[in-house]
Short mmCIF file of C-alpha atoms in Angstrom, two decimals:
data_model
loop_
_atom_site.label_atom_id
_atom_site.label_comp_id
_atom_site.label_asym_id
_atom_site.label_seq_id
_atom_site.Cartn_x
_atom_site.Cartn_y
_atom_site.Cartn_z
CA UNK A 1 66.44 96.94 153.10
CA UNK A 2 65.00 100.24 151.54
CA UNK A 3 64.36 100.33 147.79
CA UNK A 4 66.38 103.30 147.29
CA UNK A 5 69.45 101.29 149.14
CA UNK A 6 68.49 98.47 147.13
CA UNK A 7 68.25 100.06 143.50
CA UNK A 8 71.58 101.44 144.21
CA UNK A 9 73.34 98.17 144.86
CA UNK A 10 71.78 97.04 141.53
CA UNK A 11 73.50 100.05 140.01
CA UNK A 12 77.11 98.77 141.75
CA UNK A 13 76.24 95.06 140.32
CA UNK A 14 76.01 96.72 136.40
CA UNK A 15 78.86 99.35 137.02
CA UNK A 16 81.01 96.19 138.05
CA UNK A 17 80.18 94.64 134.82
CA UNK A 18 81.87 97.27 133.13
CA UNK A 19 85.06 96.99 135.15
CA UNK A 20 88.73 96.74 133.70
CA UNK A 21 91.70 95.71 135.86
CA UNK A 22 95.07 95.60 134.93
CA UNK A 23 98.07 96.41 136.66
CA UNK A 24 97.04 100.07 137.54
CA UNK A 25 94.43 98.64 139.91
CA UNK A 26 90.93 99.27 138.55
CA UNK A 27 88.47 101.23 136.24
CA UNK A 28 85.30 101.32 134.77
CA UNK A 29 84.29 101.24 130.95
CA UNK A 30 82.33 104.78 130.83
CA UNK A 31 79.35 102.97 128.43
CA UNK A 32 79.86 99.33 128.26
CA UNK A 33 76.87 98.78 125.95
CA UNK A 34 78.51 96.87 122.62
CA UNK A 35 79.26 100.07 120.48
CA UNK A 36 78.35 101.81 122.66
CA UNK A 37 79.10 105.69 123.00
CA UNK A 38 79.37 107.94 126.26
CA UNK A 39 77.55 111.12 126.95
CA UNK A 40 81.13 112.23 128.26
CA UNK A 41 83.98 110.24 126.41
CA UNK A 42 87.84 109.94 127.24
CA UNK A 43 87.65 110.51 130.72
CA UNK A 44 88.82 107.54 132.70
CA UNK A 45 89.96 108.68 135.33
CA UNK A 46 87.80 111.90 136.55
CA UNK A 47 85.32 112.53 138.83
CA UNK A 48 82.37 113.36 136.24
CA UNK A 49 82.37 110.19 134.21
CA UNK A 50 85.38 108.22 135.36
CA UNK A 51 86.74 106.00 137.98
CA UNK A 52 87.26 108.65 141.04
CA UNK A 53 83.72 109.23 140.81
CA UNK A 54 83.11 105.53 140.94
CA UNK A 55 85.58 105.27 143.62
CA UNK A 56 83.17 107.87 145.81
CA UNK A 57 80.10 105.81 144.99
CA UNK A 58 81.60 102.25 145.96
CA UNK A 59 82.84 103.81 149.23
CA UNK A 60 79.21 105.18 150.24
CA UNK A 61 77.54 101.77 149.54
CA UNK A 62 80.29 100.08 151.47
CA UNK A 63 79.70 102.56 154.65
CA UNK A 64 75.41 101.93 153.66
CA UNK A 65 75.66 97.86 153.80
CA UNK A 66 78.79 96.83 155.54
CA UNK A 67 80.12 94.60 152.74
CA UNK A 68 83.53 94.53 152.37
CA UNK A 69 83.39 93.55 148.73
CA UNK A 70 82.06 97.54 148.31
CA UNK A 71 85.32 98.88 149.85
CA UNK A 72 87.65 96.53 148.03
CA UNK A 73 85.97 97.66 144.59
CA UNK A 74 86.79 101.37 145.91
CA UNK A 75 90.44 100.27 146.86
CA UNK A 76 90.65 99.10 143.35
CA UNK A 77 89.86 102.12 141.79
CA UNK A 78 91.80 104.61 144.00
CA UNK A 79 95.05 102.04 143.21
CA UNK A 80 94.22 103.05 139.65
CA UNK A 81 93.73 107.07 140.47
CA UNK A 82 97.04 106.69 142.24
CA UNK A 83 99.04 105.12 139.69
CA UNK A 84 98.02 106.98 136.78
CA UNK A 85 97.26 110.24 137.72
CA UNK A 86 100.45 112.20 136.32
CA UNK A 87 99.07 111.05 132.73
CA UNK A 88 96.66 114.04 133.52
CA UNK A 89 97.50 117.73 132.51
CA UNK A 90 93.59 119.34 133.43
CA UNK A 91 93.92 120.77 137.04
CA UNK A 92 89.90 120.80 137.05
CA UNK A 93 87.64 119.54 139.66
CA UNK A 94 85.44 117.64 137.24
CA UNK A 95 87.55 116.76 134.79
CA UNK A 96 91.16 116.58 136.24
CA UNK A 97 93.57 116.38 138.85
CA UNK A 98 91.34 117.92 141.35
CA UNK A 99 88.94 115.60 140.91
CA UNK A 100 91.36 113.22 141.47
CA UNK A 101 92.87 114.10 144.59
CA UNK A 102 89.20 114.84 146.56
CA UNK A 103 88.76 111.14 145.90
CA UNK A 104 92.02 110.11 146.69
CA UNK A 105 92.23 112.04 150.17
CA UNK A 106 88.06 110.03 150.54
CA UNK A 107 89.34 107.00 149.86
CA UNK A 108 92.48 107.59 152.64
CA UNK A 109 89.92 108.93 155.13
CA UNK A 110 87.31 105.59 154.14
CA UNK A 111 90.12 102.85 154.45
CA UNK A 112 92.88 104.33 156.77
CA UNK A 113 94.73 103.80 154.58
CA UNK A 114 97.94 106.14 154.43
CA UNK A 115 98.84 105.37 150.54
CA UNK A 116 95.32 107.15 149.46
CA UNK A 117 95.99 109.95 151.48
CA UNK A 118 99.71 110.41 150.80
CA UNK A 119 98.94 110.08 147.08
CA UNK A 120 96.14 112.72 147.60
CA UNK A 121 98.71 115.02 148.52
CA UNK A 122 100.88 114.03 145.53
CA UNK A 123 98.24 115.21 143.34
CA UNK A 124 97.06 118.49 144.91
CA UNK A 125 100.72 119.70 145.08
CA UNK A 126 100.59 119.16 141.60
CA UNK A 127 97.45 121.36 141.20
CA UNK A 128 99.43 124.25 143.48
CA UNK A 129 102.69 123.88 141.21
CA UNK A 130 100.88 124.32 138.21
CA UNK A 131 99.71 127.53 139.34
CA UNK A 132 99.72 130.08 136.69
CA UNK A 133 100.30 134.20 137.05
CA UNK A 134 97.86 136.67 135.25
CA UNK A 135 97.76 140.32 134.95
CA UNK A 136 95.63 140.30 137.80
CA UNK A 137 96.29 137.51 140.29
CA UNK A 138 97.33 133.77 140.05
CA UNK A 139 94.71 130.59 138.51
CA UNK A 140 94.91 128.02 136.75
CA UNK A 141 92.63 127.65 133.30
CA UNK A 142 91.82 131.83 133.66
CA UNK A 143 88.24 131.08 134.06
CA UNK A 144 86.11 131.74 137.15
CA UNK A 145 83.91 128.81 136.73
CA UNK A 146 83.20 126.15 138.99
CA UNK A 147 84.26 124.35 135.68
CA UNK A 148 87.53 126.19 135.56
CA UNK A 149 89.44 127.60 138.52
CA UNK A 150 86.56 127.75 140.59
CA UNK A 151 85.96 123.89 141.24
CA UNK A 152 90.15 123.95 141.27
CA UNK A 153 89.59 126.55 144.62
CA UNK A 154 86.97 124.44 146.13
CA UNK A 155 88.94 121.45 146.05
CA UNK A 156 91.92 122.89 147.13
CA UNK A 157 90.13 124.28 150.22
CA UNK A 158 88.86 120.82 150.99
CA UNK A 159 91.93 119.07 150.86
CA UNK A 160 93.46 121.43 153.30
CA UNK A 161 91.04 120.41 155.57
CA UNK A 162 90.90 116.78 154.92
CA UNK A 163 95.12 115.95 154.31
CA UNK A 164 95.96 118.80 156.92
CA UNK A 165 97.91 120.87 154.42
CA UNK A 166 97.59 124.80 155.14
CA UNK A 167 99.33 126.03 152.43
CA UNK A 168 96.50 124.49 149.35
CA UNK A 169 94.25 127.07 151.66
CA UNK A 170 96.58 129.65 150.96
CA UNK A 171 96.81 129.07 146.94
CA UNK A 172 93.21 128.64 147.10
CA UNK A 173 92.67 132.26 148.96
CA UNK A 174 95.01 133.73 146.58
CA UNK A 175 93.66 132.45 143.55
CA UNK A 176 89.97 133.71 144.74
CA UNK A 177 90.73 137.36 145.33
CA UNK A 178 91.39 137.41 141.59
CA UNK A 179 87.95 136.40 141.01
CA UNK A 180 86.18 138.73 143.05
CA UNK A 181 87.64 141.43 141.32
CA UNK A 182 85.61 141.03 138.77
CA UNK A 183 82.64 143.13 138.40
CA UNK A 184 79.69 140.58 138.41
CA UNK A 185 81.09 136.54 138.44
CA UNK A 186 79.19 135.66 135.49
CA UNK A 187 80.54 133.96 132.29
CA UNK A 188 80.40 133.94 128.69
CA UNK A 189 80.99 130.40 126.79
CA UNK A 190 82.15 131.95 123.33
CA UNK A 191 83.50 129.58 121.12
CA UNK A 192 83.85 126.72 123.67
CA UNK A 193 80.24 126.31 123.40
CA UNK A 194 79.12 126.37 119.19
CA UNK A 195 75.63 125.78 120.37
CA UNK A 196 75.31 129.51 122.51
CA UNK A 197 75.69 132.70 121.33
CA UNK A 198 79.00 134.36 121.71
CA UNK A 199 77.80 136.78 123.77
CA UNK A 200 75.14 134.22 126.10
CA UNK A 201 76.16 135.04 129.65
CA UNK A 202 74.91 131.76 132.17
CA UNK A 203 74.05 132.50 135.44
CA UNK A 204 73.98 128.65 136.17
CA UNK A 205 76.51 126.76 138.68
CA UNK A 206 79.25 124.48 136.46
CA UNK A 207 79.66 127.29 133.96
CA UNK A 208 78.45 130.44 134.70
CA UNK A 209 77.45 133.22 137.77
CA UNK A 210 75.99 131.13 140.57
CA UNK A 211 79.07 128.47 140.89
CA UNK A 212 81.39 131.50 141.05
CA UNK A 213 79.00 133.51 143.68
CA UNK A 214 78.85 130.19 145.69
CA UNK A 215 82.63 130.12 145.11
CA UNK A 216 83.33 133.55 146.79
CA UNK A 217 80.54 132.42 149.85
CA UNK A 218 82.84 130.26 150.82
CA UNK A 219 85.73 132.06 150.56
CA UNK A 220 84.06 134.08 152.67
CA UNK A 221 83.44 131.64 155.25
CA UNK A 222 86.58 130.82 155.32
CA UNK A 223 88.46 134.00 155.68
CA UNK A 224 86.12 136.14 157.14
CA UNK A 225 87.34 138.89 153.92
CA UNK A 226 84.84 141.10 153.21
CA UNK A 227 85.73 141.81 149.57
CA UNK A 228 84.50 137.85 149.13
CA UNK A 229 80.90 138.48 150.43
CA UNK A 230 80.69 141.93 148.50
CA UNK A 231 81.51 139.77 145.42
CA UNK A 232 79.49 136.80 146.09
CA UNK A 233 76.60 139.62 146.65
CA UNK A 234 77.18 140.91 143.13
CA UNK A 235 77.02 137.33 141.98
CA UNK A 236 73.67 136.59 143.49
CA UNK A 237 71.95 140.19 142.77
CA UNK A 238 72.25 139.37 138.83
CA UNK A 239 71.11 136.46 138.94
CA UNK A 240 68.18 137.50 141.20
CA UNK A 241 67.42 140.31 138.56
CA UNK A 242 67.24 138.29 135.58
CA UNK A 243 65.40 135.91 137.44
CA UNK A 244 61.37 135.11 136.64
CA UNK A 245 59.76 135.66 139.89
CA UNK A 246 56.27 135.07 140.55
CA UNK A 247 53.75 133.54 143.61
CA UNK A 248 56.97 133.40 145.91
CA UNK A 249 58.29 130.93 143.39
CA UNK A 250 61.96 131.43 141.12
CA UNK A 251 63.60 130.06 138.24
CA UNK A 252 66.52 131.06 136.64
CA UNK A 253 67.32 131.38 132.64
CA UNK A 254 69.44 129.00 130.91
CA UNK A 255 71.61 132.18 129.68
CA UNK A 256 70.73 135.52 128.84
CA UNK A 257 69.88 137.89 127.06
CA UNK A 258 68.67 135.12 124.49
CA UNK A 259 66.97 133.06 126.45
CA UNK A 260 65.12 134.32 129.29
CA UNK A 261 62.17 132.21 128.74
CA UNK A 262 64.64 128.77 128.71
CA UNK A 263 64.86 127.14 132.50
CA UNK A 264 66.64 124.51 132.94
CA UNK A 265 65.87 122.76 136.50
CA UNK A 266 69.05 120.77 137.01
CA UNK A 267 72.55 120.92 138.89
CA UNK A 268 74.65 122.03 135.80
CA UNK A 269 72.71 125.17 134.61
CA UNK A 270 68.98 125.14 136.78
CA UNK A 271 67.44 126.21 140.02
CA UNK A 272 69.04 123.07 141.78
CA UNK A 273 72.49 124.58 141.13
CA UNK A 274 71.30 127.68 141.90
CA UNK A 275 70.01 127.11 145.14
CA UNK A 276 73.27 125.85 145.96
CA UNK A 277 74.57 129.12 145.99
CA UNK A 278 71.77 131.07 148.05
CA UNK A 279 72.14 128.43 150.43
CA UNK A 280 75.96 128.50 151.10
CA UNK A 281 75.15 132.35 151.29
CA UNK A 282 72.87 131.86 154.27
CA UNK A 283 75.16 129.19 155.46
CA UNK A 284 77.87 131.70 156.25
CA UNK A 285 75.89 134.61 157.05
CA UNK A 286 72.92 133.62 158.52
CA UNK A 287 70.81 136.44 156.42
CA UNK A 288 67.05 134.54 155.74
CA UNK A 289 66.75 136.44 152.26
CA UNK A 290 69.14 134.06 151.02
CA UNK A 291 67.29 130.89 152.61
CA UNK A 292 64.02 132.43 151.01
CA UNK A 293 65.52 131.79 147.53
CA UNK A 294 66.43 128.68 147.87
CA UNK A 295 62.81 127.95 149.13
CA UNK A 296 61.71 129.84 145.86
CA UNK A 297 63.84 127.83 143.41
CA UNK A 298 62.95 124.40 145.26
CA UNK A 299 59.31 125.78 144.71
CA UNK A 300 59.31 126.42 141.34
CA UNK A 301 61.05 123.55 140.32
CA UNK A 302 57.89 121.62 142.38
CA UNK A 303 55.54 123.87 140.00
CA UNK A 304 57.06 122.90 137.08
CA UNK A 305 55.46 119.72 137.59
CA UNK A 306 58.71 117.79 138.61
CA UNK A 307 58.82 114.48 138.65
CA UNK A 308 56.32 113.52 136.04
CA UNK A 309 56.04 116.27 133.23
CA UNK A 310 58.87 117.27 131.35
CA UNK A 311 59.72 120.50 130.61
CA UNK A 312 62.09 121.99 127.79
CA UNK A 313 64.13 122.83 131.01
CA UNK A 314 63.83 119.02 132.34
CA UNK A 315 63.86 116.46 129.65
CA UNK A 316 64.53 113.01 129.16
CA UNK A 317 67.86 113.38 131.76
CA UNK A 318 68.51 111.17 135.04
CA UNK A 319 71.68 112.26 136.01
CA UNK A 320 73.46 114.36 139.00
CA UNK A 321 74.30 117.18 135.99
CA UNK A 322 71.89 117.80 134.83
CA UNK A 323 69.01 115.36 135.67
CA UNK A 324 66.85 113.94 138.17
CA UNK A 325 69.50 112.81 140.56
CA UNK A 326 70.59 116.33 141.19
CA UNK A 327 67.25 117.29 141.92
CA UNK A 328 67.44 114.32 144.54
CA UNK A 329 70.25 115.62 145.90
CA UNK A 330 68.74 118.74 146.28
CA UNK A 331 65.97 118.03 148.16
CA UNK A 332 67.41 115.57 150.19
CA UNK A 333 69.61 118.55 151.61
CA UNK A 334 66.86 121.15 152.03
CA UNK A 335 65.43 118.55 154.36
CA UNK A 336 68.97 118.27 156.29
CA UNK A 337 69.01 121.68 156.26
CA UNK A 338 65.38 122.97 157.73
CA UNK A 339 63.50 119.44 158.91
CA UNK A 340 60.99 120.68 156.65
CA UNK A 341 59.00 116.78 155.72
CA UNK A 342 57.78 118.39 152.18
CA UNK A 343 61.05 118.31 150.82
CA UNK A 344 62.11 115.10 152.16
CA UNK A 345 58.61 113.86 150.43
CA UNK A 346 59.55 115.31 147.24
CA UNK A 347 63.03 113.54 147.19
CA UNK A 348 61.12 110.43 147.77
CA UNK A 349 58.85 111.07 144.72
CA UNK A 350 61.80 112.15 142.08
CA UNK A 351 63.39 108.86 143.72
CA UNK A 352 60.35 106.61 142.87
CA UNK A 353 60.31 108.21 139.28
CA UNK A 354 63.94 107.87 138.60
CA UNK A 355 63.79 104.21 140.09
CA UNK A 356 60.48 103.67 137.73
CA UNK A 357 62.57 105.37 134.57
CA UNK A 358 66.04 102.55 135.35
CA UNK A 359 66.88 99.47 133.21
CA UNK A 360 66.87 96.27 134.67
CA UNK A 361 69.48 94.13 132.92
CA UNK A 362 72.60 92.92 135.03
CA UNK A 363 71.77 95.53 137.49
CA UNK A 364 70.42 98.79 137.03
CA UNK A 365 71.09 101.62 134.65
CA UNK A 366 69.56 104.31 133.56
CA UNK A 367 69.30 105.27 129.66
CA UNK A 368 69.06 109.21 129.16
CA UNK A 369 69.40 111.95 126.07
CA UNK A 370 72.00 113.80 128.22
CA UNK A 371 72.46 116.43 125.44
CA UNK A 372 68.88 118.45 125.26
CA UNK A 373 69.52 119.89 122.00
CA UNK A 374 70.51 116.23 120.55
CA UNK A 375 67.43 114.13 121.76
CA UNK A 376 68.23 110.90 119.58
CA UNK A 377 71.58 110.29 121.38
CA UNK A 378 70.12 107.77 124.04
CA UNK A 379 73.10 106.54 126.40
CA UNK A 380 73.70 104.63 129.75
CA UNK A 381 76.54 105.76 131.23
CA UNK A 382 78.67 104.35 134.76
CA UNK A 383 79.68 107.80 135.90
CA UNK A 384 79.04 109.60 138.74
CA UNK A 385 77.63 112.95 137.25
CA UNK A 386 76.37 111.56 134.18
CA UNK A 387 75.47 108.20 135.05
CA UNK A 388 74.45 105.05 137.39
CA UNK A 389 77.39 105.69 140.16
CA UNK A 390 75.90 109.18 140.84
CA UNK A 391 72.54 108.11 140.73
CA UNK A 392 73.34 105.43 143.17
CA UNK A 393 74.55 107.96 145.36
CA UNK A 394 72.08 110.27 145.20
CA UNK A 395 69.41 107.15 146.40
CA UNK A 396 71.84 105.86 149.33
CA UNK A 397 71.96 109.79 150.17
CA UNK A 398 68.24 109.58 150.63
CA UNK A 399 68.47 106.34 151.93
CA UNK A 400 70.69 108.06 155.06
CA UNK A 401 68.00 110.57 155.66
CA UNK A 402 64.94 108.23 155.88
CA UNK A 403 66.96 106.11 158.29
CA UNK A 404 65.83 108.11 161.49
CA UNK A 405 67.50 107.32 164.41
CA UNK A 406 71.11 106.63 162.87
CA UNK A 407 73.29 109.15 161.60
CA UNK A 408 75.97 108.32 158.97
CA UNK A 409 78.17 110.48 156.86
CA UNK A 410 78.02 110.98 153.49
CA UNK A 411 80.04 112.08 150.80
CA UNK A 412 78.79 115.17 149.16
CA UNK A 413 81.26 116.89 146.93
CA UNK A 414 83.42 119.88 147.50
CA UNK A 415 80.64 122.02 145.95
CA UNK A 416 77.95 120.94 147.87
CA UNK A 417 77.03 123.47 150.88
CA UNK A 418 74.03 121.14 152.48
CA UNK A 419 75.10 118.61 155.79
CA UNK A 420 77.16 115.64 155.15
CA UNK A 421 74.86 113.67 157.95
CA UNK A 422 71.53 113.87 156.66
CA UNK A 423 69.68 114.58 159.78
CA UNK A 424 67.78 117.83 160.23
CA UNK A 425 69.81 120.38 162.08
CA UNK A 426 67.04 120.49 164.95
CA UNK A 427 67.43 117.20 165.44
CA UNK A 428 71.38 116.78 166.51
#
């Protein structure tokens, strides 16, 4: 057995510590310390921090060792999704019903079993009834964000695929063309955020430019509509000018114009988001300017000194947000993606530093300050982008790629544009 495969099913043995059944089905305590706090609190059933994200892990380390027990923790938790979801009024990917229903529609594909996907369904024609109407087109929350309406499109576009329902394309198609009328896809957090400027514009994925450019790439790849690629374009052209450039090397500021000299290295708001977007770019148009930049923001983030020094921009954080697992994640898909062994080397260090970093006490977790601007709030959380069932998957994920010969699939999230079998393209 691998360590990375094994540190992960040490994660599953303290995540199912903090279980809770009752006769929902199954979910997870987000912190189960005594007292203790989580970095994302009240969300029990959504994909960041709550069960469907738990549900996604369990159902990778069931395909990764065989053991039943694995899926039947999974079947647990999607029993839970599907018999409490209508307590949920957020239609977000992340947070909400979205969330919800990519899980649900996993779970269906994972066990065969018709009740996940069914209830999948349940939930997304929930998200397309909720629909709203603005001046300008149709959304949901009114902002482009991955976050916001963005993630909402994404999933939408997935389950179409995956539950065989054209018309959540069709909401989701609709709902995009009012984003890319705007003039550049950026965002501005205003009072959501007290800690930012009202006027900080991010050009990060979860809340700001690059999440809505990689947004409109896919749009684009799946309608073959020009306006979405002209958009997208706009999206990526900021973010490339504002961008510190030097020694064929890129990283991107946390938001501007107040902090140019602030990068973050991370999924949330860094170059791994980031490079999530140049890559789906390239993915659906084949142009090797936008492969370049992802090779320049996975080479800066190597510069920086990842895994060992820590940076203002990369700081005492092991999670898929904004941490070390999401730098796992990227690297493990740059090697998918070009066979190139460097990257698949520099997963394997991040891997050996975030295995180094974990607690071993009834399993493994991993204590982190997720909040960089409050450094004493020190918390070990069971979630999948904040915590030990995203970290998990981010080591089984690397796991897959280092097992050579065998090809398995894994489950990378709507807004992930790397290959779900993590085999180098050359080599299928």
């Amino acid at each position: 057995m691998q360590r990375a495969e094994a540190v992960a099913i040490g994660a599953a043995r303290w995540i199912r510590g903090a279980a809770v059944d009752d006769a929902r089905g199954r979910h997870w305590r987000a912190n189960p310390d005594p007292d203790g706090r989580s970095a994302a609190p009240g969300q029990e059933s959504s994909l960041y921090s709550g069960a469907a994200g738990i549900v996604l892990f369990f159902l990778e380390l069931a395909a990764a060792t065989g053991h039943e027990s694995y899926l039947e923790d999974a079947t647990a938790g999607a029993d839970y999704l599907a018999a409490s979801w209508r307590e949920i009024r957020d239609p977000s990917l992340y947070h909400g019903l979205t969330g919800i229903a990519f899980a649900l529609a996993e779970a269906g594909w994972a066990t065969g079993q018709e009740r996940f996907s069914a209830a999948a369904r349940e939930v997304a024609d929930q998200v397309v009834r909720s629909v709203r109407k603005f001046d300008d087109g149709i959304g949901w929350t009114g902002d482009p964000a991955q976050r916001g309406d963005g993630g909402v499109i994404l999933g939408l576009l997935h389950a179409a695929g995956i539950l065989g329902v054209s018309e959540y394309e069709e909401v989701a198609v609709e709902a995009g063309e009012r984003i890319a009328q705007l003039v550049v896809p950026g965002h501005r957090f205003g009072v959501e955020t007290p800690d930012l400027p009202m006027d900080a514009v991010t050009p990060g994925f979860l809340s700001g430019t690059s999440g809505t450019g990689f947004l409109l790439a896919r749009l684009y790849g799946v309608t073959r509509d020009d306006r979405f690629l002209a958009a997208a374009r706009r999206g990526a052209d900021f973010v490339r000018t504002i961008s510190a450039v030097s020694d064929k090397c890129a990283l991107v500021p946390h938001h501007v114009p107040q902090a140019r000299a602030l990068h973050y290295l991370g999924f949330c708001s860094g170059s791994a988001g980031v490079a999530r977007m140049f890559y789906e770019l390239y993915r659906v148009t084949g142009d090797p300017g936008d492969l370049d930049w992802v090779e320049r923001l996975a080479r800066g983030i190597v510069n920086s000194g990842v895994p060992w020094r820590r940076t203002e921009g990369y700081w005492d954080v092991a999670c898929q947000c904004c941490g070390a697992a999401g730098l796992l994640e990227l690297f493990v898909g740059l090697w998918a993606a070009t066979g190139n062994d460097a990257h698949l080397e520099m997963a394997g260090a991040i891997a050996d530093d975030l295995i180094e970093r974990s607690t071993q006490n009834g399993g493994y977790r991993w204590y982190q300050a997720y909040r960089r601007l409050r450094p004493g709030e020190v918390t070990a959380d069971t979630g999948y982008l904040v915590g030990a069932a995203g970290i998990g998957a981010a080591l089984l994920h690397l796991g897959a790629a280092r097992e050579g010969g065998s090809c398995r699939r894994v489950i990378l999230l709507p807004d992930n544009p790397f290959p779900a079998i993590p085999v180098p393209m050359s080599q299928l």
